[in-house]
């Protein structure tokens, strides 16, 4: 009888919250995946350059820079669960603005809509990532993150396919106002998710030593006076900044790249990167931490991503798009590994550290924008050179950066 109670408690503490938060990670991926459909649509409908169309992604991710820290303050005031619910309302407002943006054919209004949906993304990411990281033992955080990653990355290609299915046309034949009906559906779903988040049974969690009265439980952080005294965190923030940028390139440029190569049914190529990432996440869930620690996983993934990015720019064009799957495979365990490596031993600075990590997600604004400029200047294939130095730095963090400590 005692054994049954223990099992039931474990299920309620870990499995049920994992499922609920997994739905939220799916919503994050779906919201970001919309961009991969919108970018080539704006490029054609508004007759703008690639660099201008990629400003949609920049607007989405720039919200992380502005609201990353305020989001952590909100979490401190109202808790993780209510912040998650609030984020879905922000998403719904942003998605609603896409409808008048399409009617008015206004790029600035599209950017505003993307920015507001990016606000929702910021608050949701600030809630779910540290929540999953500290929900259980830190050494198995990458395993939990891998499960979340599967939900998140499967949603990326579902978004453009959903839009294509509801609209019923190929991207080349779609007009801006065709997006109205699918966006009304998306708004309704996200409002419902906000209500469900508010009603969900999610326990509030805290990291070891996070409270002042238990600071001694994390001796490394106990005597620190500032979050800036954690070099492994600060180097991890830069690694996450670069990672989010190159992951967004690998996930968000596929439809555009397939269109640039003249491939039919370009939206179907949106599956190439998520398949690679899901394979990586499955490996992470199976191998971490029993057979593979988080730092080793990061190093293996960095090397894999380097290989993929080099092959994309050096192989023949008709094959190059498929090597993006290796970039994505490499990216798969970077997020699950970087969060726990950077968040280890932060103690009372856990929320401040997580806010810096969330701000780093703004890399998804800068790197894809650079990709867009490089595409205009050097062509779509050569634009992927932007990924190479990013993966090299992430390899450094996996080799040495995460080990750097101060006394």
mmCIF file of C-alpha atoms in Angstrom:
data_model
loop_
_atom_site.group_PDB
_atom_site.id
_atom_site.type_symbol
_atom_site.label_atom_id
_atom_site.label_comp_id
_atom_site.label_asym_id
_atom_site.label_seq_id
_atom_site.Cartn_x
_atom_site.Cartn_y
_atom_site.Cartn_z
ATOM 1 C CA UNK A 1 0.000 0.000 0.000
ATOM 2 C CA UNK A 2 2.849 2.410 0.829
ATOM 3 C CA UNK A 3 4.558 1.542 -2.433
ATOM 4 C CA UNK A 4 1.405 2.415 -4.401
ATOM 5 C CA UNK A 5 1.170 5.773 -2.625
ATOM 6 C CA UNK A 6 4.806 6.549 -3.439
ATOM 7 C CA UNK A 7 4.253 5.731 -7.123
ATOM 8 C CA UNK A 8 1.100 7.849 -7.238
ATOM 9 C CA UNK A 9 2.911 10.792 -5.629
ATOM 10 C CA UNK A 10 5.757 10.533 -8.140
ATOM 11 C CA UNK A 11 3.306 10.457 -11.066
ATOM 12 C CA UNK A 12 1.497 13.545 -9.813
ATOM 13 C CA UNK A 13 4.721 15.435 -9.057
ATOM 14 C CA UNK A 14 6.616 14.795 -12.280
ATOM 15 C CA UNK A 15 4.655 13.055 -15.038
ATOM 16 C CA UNK A 16 1.487 15.173 -14.959
ATOM 17 C CA UNK A 17 3.375 18.513 -14.890
ATOM 18 C CA UNK A 18 5.629 17.238 -17.692
ATOM 19 C CA UNK A 19 2.593 16.530 -19.875
ATOM 20 C CA UNK A 20 0.996 19.914 -19.142
ATOM 21 C CA UNK A 21 4.190 21.865 -19.742
ATOM 22 C CA UNK A 22 4.852 19.719 -22.837
ATOM 23 C CA UNK A 23 1.657 21.148 -24.344
ATOM 24 C CA UNK A 24 3.030 24.625 -23.659
ATOM 25 C CA UNK A 25 6.326 23.785 -25.361
ATOM 26 C CA UNK A 26 4.268 22.604 -28.344
ATOM 27 C CA UNK A 27 2.483 25.970 -28.371
ATOM 28 C CA UNK A 28 5.847 27.791 -28.360
ATOM 29 C CA UNK A 29 7.029 25.780 -31.359
ATOM 30 C CA UNK A 30 3.755 26.317 -33.212
ATOM 31 C CA UNK A 31 3.899 30.085 -32.655
ATOM 32 C CA UNK A 32 7.469 30.280 -33.959
ATOM 33 C CA UNK A 33 6.736 27.902 -36.835
ATOM 34 C CA UNK A 34 4.179 30.364 -38.188
ATOM 35 C CA UNK A 35 7.096 32.591 -39.217
ATOM 36 C CA UNK A 36 8.407 30.010 -41.691
ATOM 37 C CA UNK A 37 5.136 30.390 -43.610
ATOM 38 C CA UNK A 38 4.748 34.154 -43.183
ATOM 39 C CA UNK A 39 8.272 35.085 -44.372
ATOM 40 C CA UNK A 40 8.050 33.875 -48.007
ATOM 41 C CA UNK A 41 4.426 35.076 -48.107
ATOM 42 C CA UNK A 42 5.448 38.630 -47.149
ATOM 43 C CA UNK A 43 8.416 38.474 -49.491
ATOM 44 C CA UNK A 44 6.078 37.870 -52.429
ATOM 45 C CA UNK A 45 2.942 39.776 -51.405
ATOM 46 C CA UNK A 46 4.686 42.990 -50.317
ATOM 47 C CA UNK A 47 7.534 42.738 -52.849
ATOM 48 C CA UNK A 48 10.188 43.238 -50.196
ATOM 49 C CA UNK A 49 13.738 41.938 -49.841
ATOM 50 C CA UNK A 50 14.715 38.811 -47.898
ATOM 51 C CA UNK A 51 16.346 40.977 -45.228
ATOM 52 C CA UNK A 52 13.096 42.931 -44.769
ATOM 53 C CA UNK A 53 10.951 39.788 -44.593
ATOM 54 C CA UNK A 54 13.248 38.254 -41.950
ATOM 55 C CA UNK A 55 12.530 41.293 -39.772
ATOM 56 C CA UNK A 56 9.392 39.351 -38.771
ATOM 57 C CA UNK A 57 11.613 36.885 -36.915
ATOM 58 C CA UNK A 58 13.696 39.776 -35.567
ATOM 59 C CA UNK A 59 10.559 41.441 -34.192
ATOM 60 C CA UNK A 60 9.450 38.200 -32.543
ATOM 61 C CA UNK A 61 12.758 37.583 -30.810
ATOM 62 C CA UNK A 62 13.558 41.210 -29.939
ATOM 63 C CA UNK A 63 10.833 40.972 -27.294
ATOM 64 C CA UNK A 64 13.134 38.665 -25.326
ATOM 65 C CA UNK A 65 15.690 41.459 -24.960
ATOM 66 C CA UNK A 66 13.135 43.922 -23.604
ATOM 67 C CA UNK A 67 10.912 41.648 -21.510
ATOM 68 C CA UNK A 68 13.280 38.877 -20.396
ATOM 69 C CA UNK A 69 14.044 40.524 -17.041
ATOM 70 C CA UNK A 70 10.513 41.915 -16.405
ATOM 71 C CA UNK A 71 9.182 38.394 -17.008
ATOM 72 C CA UNK A 72 11.325 37.070 -14.154
ATOM 73 C CA UNK A 73 9.921 39.812 -11.888
ATOM 74 C CA UNK A 74 6.375 38.825 -12.832
ATOM 75 C CA UNK A 75 7.162 35.173 -12.060
ATOM 76 C CA UNK A 76 8.497 36.235 -8.667
ATOM 77 C CA UNK A 77 5.241 38.111 -7.945
ATOM 78 C CA UNK A 78 2.541 35.754 -9.279
ATOM 79 C CA UNK A 79 4.345 32.424 -9.753
ATOM 80 C CA UNK A 80 5.062 30.212 -12.729
ATOM 81 C CA UNK A 81 1.505 29.021 -13.433
ATOM 82 C CA UNK A 82 -0.209 32.427 -13.605
ATOM 83 C CA UNK A 83 2.633 33.767 -15.751
ATOM 84 C CA UNK A 84 2.095 30.893 -18.182
ATOM 85 C CA UNK A 85 -1.608 31.772 -18.413
ATOM 86 C CA UNK A 86 -0.808 35.463 -18.951
ATOM 87 C CA UNK A 87 1.559 34.595 -21.797
ATOM 88 C CA UNK A 88 -1.185 32.892 -23.804
ATOM 89 C CA UNK A 89 -3.329 36.036 -23.644
ATOM 90 C CA UNK A 90 -0.374 37.999 -25.049
ATOM 91 C CA UNK A 91 -0.047 35.432 -27.830
ATOM 92 C CA UNK A 92 -3.736 35.798 -28.690
ATOM 93 C CA UNK A 93 -3.479 39.608 -28.924
ATOM 94 C CA UNK A 94 -0.427 39.327 -31.182
ATOM 95 C CA UNK A 95 -2.080 36.786 -33.458
ATOM 96 C CA UNK A 96 -5.198 38.941 -33.720
ATOM 97 C CA UNK A 97 -3.105 41.829 -35.061
ATOM 98 C CA UNK A 98 -1.956 39.653 -37.965
ATOM 99 C CA UNK A 99 -5.478 39.923 -39.406
ATOM 100 C CA UNK A 100 -5.611 43.753 -39.850
ATOM 101 C CA UNK A 101 -1.934 43.595 -40.872
ATOM 102 C CA UNK A 102 -2.914 41.367 -43.789
ATOM 103 C CA UNK A 103 -5.905 43.514 -44.726
ATOM 104 C CA UNK A 104 -3.821 46.704 -44.726
ATOM 105 C CA UNK A 105 -0.769 44.992 -46.303
ATOM 106 C CA UNK A 106 1.336 46.781 -43.699
ATOM 107 C CA UNK A 107 4.820 45.485 -42.889
ATOM 108 C CA UNK A 108 5.131 47.719 -39.769
ATOM 109 C CA UNK A 109 1.864 46.301 -38.421
ATOM 110 C CA UNK A 110 3.077 42.751 -39.149
ATOM 111 C CA UNK A 111 6.215 43.566 -37.171
ATOM 112 C CA UNK A 112 4.123 44.897 -34.271
ATOM 113 C CA UNK A 113 1.986 41.739 -34.319
ATOM 114 C CA UNK A 114 5.138 39.613 -34.303
ATOM 115 C CA UNK A 115 6.599 41.657 -31.445
ATOM 116 C CA UNK A 116 3.500 41.220 -29.258
ATOM 117 C CA UNK A 117 3.371 37.482 -29.938
ATOM 118 C CA UNK A 118 7.078 37.548 -29.070
ATOM 119 C CA UNK A 119 6.116 39.089 -25.712
ATOM 120 C CA UNK A 120 3.886 36.093 -25.074
ATOM 121 C CA UNK A 121 6.733 33.820 -26.100
ATOM 122 C CA UNK A 122 9.102 35.626 -23.719
ATOM 123 C CA UNK A 123 6.850 35.218 -20.687
ATOM 124 C CA UNK A 124 6.081 31.591 -21.544
ATOM 125 C CA UNK A 125 9.747 30.717 -22.119
ATOM 126 C CA UNK A 126 10.709 32.483 -18.888
ATOM 127 C CA UNK A 127 8.203 30.274 -17.094
ATOM 128 C CA UNK A 128 8.557 26.836 -18.627
ATOM 129 C CA UNK A 129 12.343 26.546 -19.073
ATOM 130 C CA UNK A 130 13.461 27.155 -15.484
ATOM 131 C CA UNK A 131 10.386 25.254 -14.305
ATOM 132 C CA UNK A 132 11.403 22.117 -16.171
ATOM 133 C CA UNK A 133 15.057 22.581 -15.211
ATOM 134 C CA UNK A 134 14.356 22.603 -11.470
ATOM 135 C CA UNK A 135 11.316 20.294 -11.463
ATOM 136 C CA UNK A 136 13.632 17.355 -10.705
ATOM 137 C CA UNK A 137 17.344 16.583 -10.212
ATOM 138 C CA UNK A 138 19.622 18.988 -12.126
ATOM 139 C CA UNK A 139 21.710 16.139 -13.586
ATOM 140 C CA UNK A 140 18.651 14.777 -15.403
ATOM 141 C CA UNK A 141 17.346 18.192 -16.537
ATOM 142 C CA UNK A 142 18.522 17.583 -20.115
ATOM 143 C CA UNK A 143 16.432 14.420 -20.190
ATOM 144 C CA UNK A 144 13.303 16.358 -19.231
ATOM 145 C CA UNK A 145 14.232 19.106 -21.685
ATOM 146 C CA UNK A 146 14.556 16.478 -24.411
ATOM 147 C CA UNK A 147 10.952 15.413 -23.904
ATOM 148 C CA UNK A 148 9.916 19.057 -24.082
ATOM 149 C CA UNK A 149 12.017 19.504 -27.208
ATOM 150 C CA UNK A 150 10.175 16.727 -29.015
ATOM 151 C CA UNK A 151 6.870 18.513 -28.396
ATOM 152 C CA UNK A 152 8.353 21.877 -29.350
ATOM 153 C CA UNK A 153 10.064 20.909 -32.583
ATOM 154 C CA UNK A 154 7.252 18.751 -33.932
ATOM 155 C CA UNK A 155 5.103 21.876 -33.713
ATOM 156 C CA UNK A 156 7.398 23.969 -35.969
ATOM 157 C CA UNK A 157 6.480 22.198 -39.250
ATOM 158 C CA UNK A 158 2.890 21.624 -38.161
ATOM 159 C CA UNK A 159 2.294 25.386 -38.160
ATOM 160 C CA UNK A 160 3.001 25.987 -41.892
ATOM 161 C CA UNK A 161 1.245 22.737 -42.798
ATOM 162 C CA UNK A 162 -1.804 23.795 -40.758
ATOM 163 C CA UNK A 163 -1.876 27.161 -42.517
ATOM 164 C CA UNK A 164 -1.468 25.496 -45.920
ATOM 165 C CA UNK A 165 -4.226 22.973 -45.134
ATOM 166 C CA UNK A 166 -6.768 25.566 -43.973
ATOM 167 C CA UNK A 167 -5.932 28.015 -46.766
ATOM 168 C CA UNK A 168 -5.894 25.229 -49.375
ATOM 169 C CA UNK A 169 -3.331 26.834 -51.691
ATOM 170 C CA UNK A 170 0.395 26.602 -52.349
ATOM 171 C CA UNK A 171 2.477 29.437 -50.904
ATOM 172 C CA UNK A 172 3.013 31.018 -54.333
ATOM 173 C CA UNK A 173 -0.770 31.397 -54.793
ATOM 174 C CA UNK A 174 -1.674 32.693 -51.321
ATOM 175 C CA UNK A 175 -2.768 36.284 -50.733
ATOM 176 C CA UNK A 176 -2.279 37.970 -47.384
ATOM 177 C CA UNK A 177 -5.968 37.988 -46.462
ATOM 178 C CA UNK A 178 -6.114 34.198 -46.888
ATOM 179 C CA UNK A 179 -4.517 33.890 -43.443
ATOM 180 C CA UNK A 180 -7.577 35.337 -41.636
ATOM 181 C CA UNK A 181 -9.522 32.120 -41.004
ATOM 182 C CA UNK A 182 -6.589 30.022 -39.752
ATOM 183 C CA UNK A 183 -5.518 32.852 -37.454
ATOM 184 C CA UNK A 184 -8.992 33.084 -35.920
ATOM 185 C CA UNK A 185 -8.721 29.358 -35.161
ATOM 186 C CA UNK A 186 -5.246 29.809 -33.668
ATOM 187 C CA UNK A 187 -6.451 32.686 -31.467
ATOM 188 C CA UNK A 188 -9.267 30.551 -30.070
ATOM 189 C CA UNK A 189 -6.909 27.665 -29.286
ATOM 190 C CA UNK A 190 -4.397 29.909 -27.512
ATOM 191 C CA UNK A 191 -7.098 31.558 -25.372
ATOM 192 C CA UNK A 192 -8.242 28.068 -24.386
ATOM 193 C CA UNK A 193 -4.668 27.107 -23.517
ATOM 194 C CA UNK A 194 -4.438 30.170 -21.283
ATOM 195 C CA UNK A 195 -7.509 29.051 -19.352
ATOM 196 C CA UNK A 196 -6.173 25.506 -19.078
ATOM 197 C CA UNK A 197 -2.810 26.804 -17.820
ATOM 198 C CA UNK A 198 -4.580 28.759 -15.089
ATOM 199 C CA UNK A 199 -6.594 25.732 -13.989
ATOM 200 C CA UNK A 200 -3.782 23.181 -14.329
ATOM 201 C CA UNK A 201 -2.404 21.450 -11.246
ATOM 202 C CA UNK A 202 1.194 22.588 -11.471
ATOM 203 C CA UNK A 203 3.196 22.671 -8.222
ATOM 204 C CA UNK A 204 5.321 25.759 -7.591
ATOM 205 C CA UNK A 205 9.006 24.763 -7.533
ATOM 206 C CA UNK A 206 12.244 26.339 -6.311
ATOM 207 C CA UNK A 207 15.904 25.586 -7.011
ATOM 208 C CA UNK A 208 18.269 24.367 -4.297
ATOM 209 C CA UNK A 209 19.287 27.329 -2.145
ATOM 210 C CA UNK A 210 16.953 29.737 -3.939
ATOM 211 C CA UNK A 211 15.299 31.006 -0.751
ATOM 212 C CA UNK A 212 17.330 33.197 1.601
ATOM 213 C CA UNK A 213 16.667 30.874 4.544
ATOM 214 C CA UNK A 214 18.086 27.895 2.620
ATOM 215 C CA UNK A 215 20.983 29.686 0.873
ATOM 216 C CA UNK A 216 23.504 27.505 2.696
ATOM 217 C CA UNK A 217 22.225 24.514 0.700
ATOM 218 C CA UNK A 218 24.096 25.952 -2.310
ATOM 219 C CA UNK A 219 27.492 27.007 -0.891
ATOM 220 C CA UNK A 220 28.933 28.156 -4.240
ATOM 221 C CA UNK A 221 26.250 30.850 -4.558
ATOM 222 C CA UNK A 222 25.826 31.624 -0.854
ATOM 223 C CA UNK A 223 28.618 34.222 -0.660
ATOM 224 C CA UNK A 224 28.030 35.787 -4.081
ATOM 225 C CA UNK A 225 26.516 39.271 -4.230
ATOM 226 C CA UNK A 226 25.651 39.487 -7.931
ATOM 227 C CA UNK A 227 24.547 37.251 -10.780
ATOM 228 C CA UNK A 228 27.514 38.662 -12.740
ATOM 229 C CA UNK A 229 29.881 36.649 -10.519
ATOM 230 C CA UNK A 230 29.015 33.374 -12.268
ATOM 231 C CA UNK A 231 31.271 33.077 -15.370
ATOM 232 C CA UNK A 232 29.822 29.692 -16.344
ATOM 233 C CA UNK A 233 26.412 31.379 -16.495
ATOM 234 C CA UNK A 234 27.576 34.405 -18.505
ATOM 235 C CA UNK A 235 29.438 32.237 -21.025
ATOM 236 C CA UNK A 236 26.344 30.036 -21.188
ATOM 237 C CA UNK A 237 24.171 33.067 -21.928
ATOM 238 C CA UNK A 238 26.354 33.849 -24.968
ATOM 239 C CA UNK A 239 26.228 30.200 -26.040
ATOM 240 C CA UNK A 240 22.434 30.224 -25.780
ATOM 241 C CA UNK A 241 22.282 33.513 -27.714
ATOM 242 C CA UNK A 242 24.207 31.969 -30.617
ATOM 243 C CA UNK A 243 22.399 28.646 -30.378
ATOM 244 C CA UNK A 244 18.915 30.156 -30.612
ATOM 245 C CA UNK A 245 20.039 32.146 -33.647
ATOM 246 C CA UNK A 246 21.391 29.166 -35.580
ATOM 247 C CA UNK A 247 18.520 26.921 -34.541
ATOM 248 C CA UNK A 248 16.079 29.538 -35.820
ATOM 249 C CA UNK A 249 18.005 29.647 -39.089
ATOM 250 C CA UNK A 250 17.831 25.859 -39.451
ATOM 251 C CA UNK A 251 14.117 25.712 -38.592
ATOM 252 C CA UNK A 252 12.834 28.993 -39.971
ATOM 253 C CA UNK A 253 14.546 29.201 -43.379
ATOM 254 C CA UNK A 254 13.628 25.836 -44.882
ATOM 255 C CA UNK A 255 10.495 26.912 -46.760
ATOM 256 C CA UNK A 256 12.269 30.058 -47.957
ATOM 257 C CA UNK A 257 15.380 28.105 -48.999
ATOM 258 C CA UNK A 258 13.308 25.488 -50.834
ATOM 259 C CA UNK A 259 11.518 28.333 -52.631
ATOM 260 C CA UNK A 260 14.857 29.930 -53.553
ATOM 261 C CA UNK A 261 15.995 26.578 -54.998
ATOM 262 C CA UNK A 262 12.802 26.348 -57.067
ATOM 263 C CA UNK A 263 11.554 23.186 -55.341
ATOM 264 C CA UNK A 264 7.859 22.304 -55.705
ATOM 265 C CA UNK A 265 5.630 22.241 -52.582
ATOM 266 C CA UNK A 266 8.209 24.202 -50.615
ATOM 267 C CA UNK A 267 6.200 23.976 -47.377
ATOM 268 C CA UNK A 268 6.805 20.194 -47.232
ATOM 269 C CA UNK A 269 10.532 20.811 -46.698
ATOM 270 C CA UNK A 270 9.709 22.357 -43.318
ATOM 271 C CA UNK A 271 9.908 18.802 -41.918
ATOM 272 C CA UNK A 272 13.622 18.330 -42.661
ATOM 273 C CA UNK A 273 14.959 20.124 -39.591
ATOM 274 C CA UNK A 274 12.357 18.970 -37.033
ATOM 275 C CA UNK A 275 12.935 15.322 -37.970
ATOM 276 C CA UNK A 276 16.641 15.740 -37.229
ATOM 277 C CA UNK A 277 15.893 17.486 -33.950
ATOM 278 C CA UNK A 278 13.359 14.911 -32.796
ATOM 279 C CA UNK A 279 15.879 12.117 -33.464
ATOM 280 C CA UNK A 280 18.355 13.977 -31.281
ATOM 281 C CA UNK A 281 15.782 14.532 -28.532
ATOM 282 C CA UNK A 282 14.882 10.844 -28.489
ATOM 283 C CA UNK A 283 18.579 10.014 -28.082
ATOM 284 C CA UNK A 284 18.849 12.548 -25.271
ATOM 285 C CA UNK A 285 15.834 11.157 -23.445
ATOM 286 C CA UNK A 286 17.247 7.623 -23.758
ATOM 287 C CA UNK A 287 20.911 8.318 -22.972
ATOM 288 C CA UNK A 288 21.008 11.240 -20.495
ATOM 289 C CA UNK A 289 22.147 10.990 -17.718
ATOM 290 C CA UNK A 290 22.652 7.215 -17.520
ATOM 291 C CA UNK A 291 25.004 6.833 -20.484
ATOM 292 C CA UNK A 292 25.818 10.423 -21.432
ATOM 293 C CA UNK A 293 26.340 13.514 -19.314
ATOM 294 C CA UNK A 294 25.058 16.908 -20.419
ATOM 295 C CA UNK A 295 28.469 18.397 -21.310
ATOM 296 C CA UNK A 296 29.425 15.421 -23.492
ATOM 297 C CA UNK A 297 26.075 15.614 -25.280
ATOM 298 C CA UNK A 298 26.717 19.305 -25.995
ATOM 299 C CA UNK A 299 30.151 18.570 -27.493
ATOM 300 C CA UNK A 300 28.830 15.789 -29.736
ATOM 301 C CA UNK A 301 25.995 18.011 -30.925
ATOM 302 C CA UNK A 302 28.325 20.940 -31.681
ATOM 303 C CA UNK A 303 30.530 18.748 -33.883
ATOM 304 C CA UNK A 304 27.468 17.311 -35.663
ATOM 305 C CA UNK A 305 26.069 20.780 -36.315
ATOM 306 C CA UNK A 306 29.419 22.007 -37.643
ATOM 307 C CA UNK A 307 29.488 19.120 -40.103
ATOM 308 C CA UNK A 308 25.944 19.876 -41.224
ATOM 309 C CA UNK A 309 26.488 23.608 -41.705
ATOM 310 C CA UNK A 310 29.678 23.054 -43.708
ATOM 311 C CA UNK A 311 27.960 20.492 -45.924
ATOM 312 C CA UNK A 312 25.027 22.846 -46.563
ATOM 313 C CA UNK A 313 27.340 25.506 -48.024
ATOM 314 C CA UNK A 314 29.797 23.154 -49.769
ATOM 315 C CA UNK A 315 27.551 20.458 -51.297
ATOM 316 C CA UNK A 316 25.566 20.735 -54.564
ATOM 317 C CA UNK A 317 22.409 22.817 -54.226
ATOM 318 C CA UNK A 318 19.981 19.968 -54.890
ATOM 319 C CA UNK A 319 21.487 18.056 -51.950
ATOM 320 C CA UNK A 320 22.382 20.947 -49.661
ATOM 321 C CA UNK A 321 18.911 21.437 -48.189
ATOM 322 C CA UNK A 322 18.950 17.909 -46.748
ATOM 323 C CA UNK A 323 22.111 18.594 -44.736
ATOM 324 C CA UNK A 324 20.130 21.121 -42.702
ATOM 325 C CA UNK A 325 18.850 18.007 -40.930
ATOM 326 C CA UNK A 326 22.377 17.501 -39.535
ATOM 327 C CA UNK A 327 22.442 21.106 -38.347
ATOM 328 C CA UNK A 328 19.123 20.459 -36.637
ATOM 329 C CA UNK A 329 20.294 17.134 -35.209
ATOM 330 C CA UNK A 330 23.243 18.969 -33.696
ATOM 331 C CA UNK A 331 20.988 21.708 -32.333
ATOM 332 C CA UNK A 332 18.657 19.183 -30.712
ATOM 333 C CA UNK A 333 20.448 18.685 -27.385
ATOM 334 C CA UNK A 334 22.057 22.115 -27.199
ATOM 335 C CA UNK A 335 19.056 23.722 -25.516
ATOM 336 C CA UNK A 336 18.545 20.804 -23.078
ATOM 337 C CA UNK A 337 22.263 20.807 -22.197
ATOM 338 C CA UNK A 338 22.920 24.561 -22.079
ATOM 339 C CA UNK A 339 20.165 25.369 -19.576
ATOM 340 C CA UNK A 340 21.265 23.014 -16.789
ATOM 341 C CA UNK A 341 24.995 23.622 -17.420
ATOM 342 C CA UNK A 342 24.514 27.380 -17.143
ATOM 343 C CA UNK A 343 21.966 27.232 -14.286
ATOM 344 C CA UNK A 344 23.976 24.886 -12.046
ATOM 345 C CA UNK A 345 24.792 26.220 -8.556
ATOM 346 C CA UNK A 346 23.046 29.577 -8.951
ATOM 347 C CA UNK A 347 21.114 29.173 -5.695
ATOM 348 C CA UNK A 348 19.450 32.455 -4.688
ATOM 349 C CA UNK A 349 20.328 33.892 -8.129
ATOM 350 C CA UNK A 350 18.317 31.251 -10.009
ATOM 351 C CA UNK A 351 15.548 33.591 -11.193
ATOM 352 C CA UNK A 352 18.055 36.319 -12.123
ATOM 353 C CA UNK A 353 20.120 33.757 -14.031
ATOM 354 C CA UNK A 354 17.085 32.408 -15.838
ATOM 355 C CA UNK A 355 16.119 35.954 -16.854
ATOM 356 C CA UNK A 356 19.551 36.388 -18.480
ATOM 357 C CA UNK A 357 19.079 33.078 -20.281
ATOM 358 C CA UNK A 358 15.679 34.200 -21.537
ATOM 359 C CA UNK A 359 17.117 37.536 -22.715
ATOM 360 C CA UNK A 360 19.712 35.511 -24.674
ATOM 361 C CA UNK A 361 16.888 34.126 -26.809
ATOM 362 C CA UNK A 362 17.101 37.459 -28.650
ATOM 363 C CA UNK A 363 19.794 35.685 -30.682
ATOM 364 C CA UNK A 364 16.849 34.457 -32.712
ATOM 365 C CA UNK A 365 16.413 38.053 -33.887
ATOM 366 C CA UNK A 366 20.009 38.855 -34.837
ATOM 367 C CA UNK A 367 21.384 35.709 -36.499
ATOM 368 C CA UNK A 368 18.437 35.124 -38.902
ATOM 369 C CA UNK A 369 18.515 38.835 -39.832
ATOM 370 C CA UNK A 370 22.209 38.489 -40.673
ATOM 371 C CA UNK A 371 21.258 35.397 -42.688
ATOM 372 C CA UNK A 372 18.701 37.488 -44.599
ATOM 373 C CA UNK A 373 21.271 40.170 -45.457
ATOM 374 C CA UNK A 374 23.789 37.515 -46.494
ATOM 375 C CA UNK A 375 21.160 35.874 -48.674
ATOM 376 C CA UNK A 376 20.580 39.154 -50.517
ATOM 377 C CA UNK A 377 24.326 39.721 -50.863
ATOM 378 C CA UNK A 378 25.789 36.235 -51.458
ATOM 379 C CA UNK A 379 22.844 33.945 -52.190
ATOM 380 C CA UNK A 380 20.693 31.626 -50.091
ATOM 381 C CA UNK A 381 23.222 28.788 -49.886
ATOM 382 C CA UNK A 382 26.233 30.897 -48.894
ATOM 383 C CA UNK A 383 24.163 32.647 -46.240
ATOM 384 C CA UNK A 384 24.427 29.509 -44.094
ATOM 385 C CA UNK A 385 28.107 30.372 -43.444
ATOM 386 C CA UNK A 386 26.762 32.496 -40.574
ATOM 387 C CA UNK A 387 26.189 29.286 -38.593
ATOM 388 C CA UNK A 388 29.810 28.059 -38.579
ATOM 389 C CA UNK A 389 31.391 30.454 -36.024
ATOM 390 C CA UNK A 390 28.330 30.095 -33.791
ATOM 391 C CA UNK A 391 28.729 26.324 -33.570
ATOM 392 C CA UNK A 392 32.462 26.709 -32.925
ATOM 393 C CA UNK A 393 31.789 28.836 -29.840
ATOM 394 C CA UNK A 394 29.176 26.385 -28.565
ATOM 395 C CA UNK A 395 31.785 23.629 -28.919
ATOM 396 C CA UNK A 396 34.150 25.730 -26.766
ATOM 397 C CA UNK A 397 31.487 26.092 -24.080
ATOM 398 C CA UNK A 398 30.944 22.335 -24.046
ATOM 399 C CA UNK A 399 34.687 21.715 -23.792
ATOM 400 C CA UNK A 400 35.722 24.371 -21.279
ATOM 401 C CA UNK A 401 33.355 27.294 -20.779
ATOM 402 C CA UNK A 402 30.850 25.523 -18.530
ATOM 403 C CA UNK A 403 33.646 24.534 -16.110
ATOM 404 C CA UNK A 404 34.877 28.072 -15.352
ATOM 405 C CA UNK A 405 34.137 29.075 -11.755
ATOM 406 C CA UNK A 406 35.104 31.895 -9.403
ATOM 407 C CA UNK A 407 35.954 31.459 -5.728
#
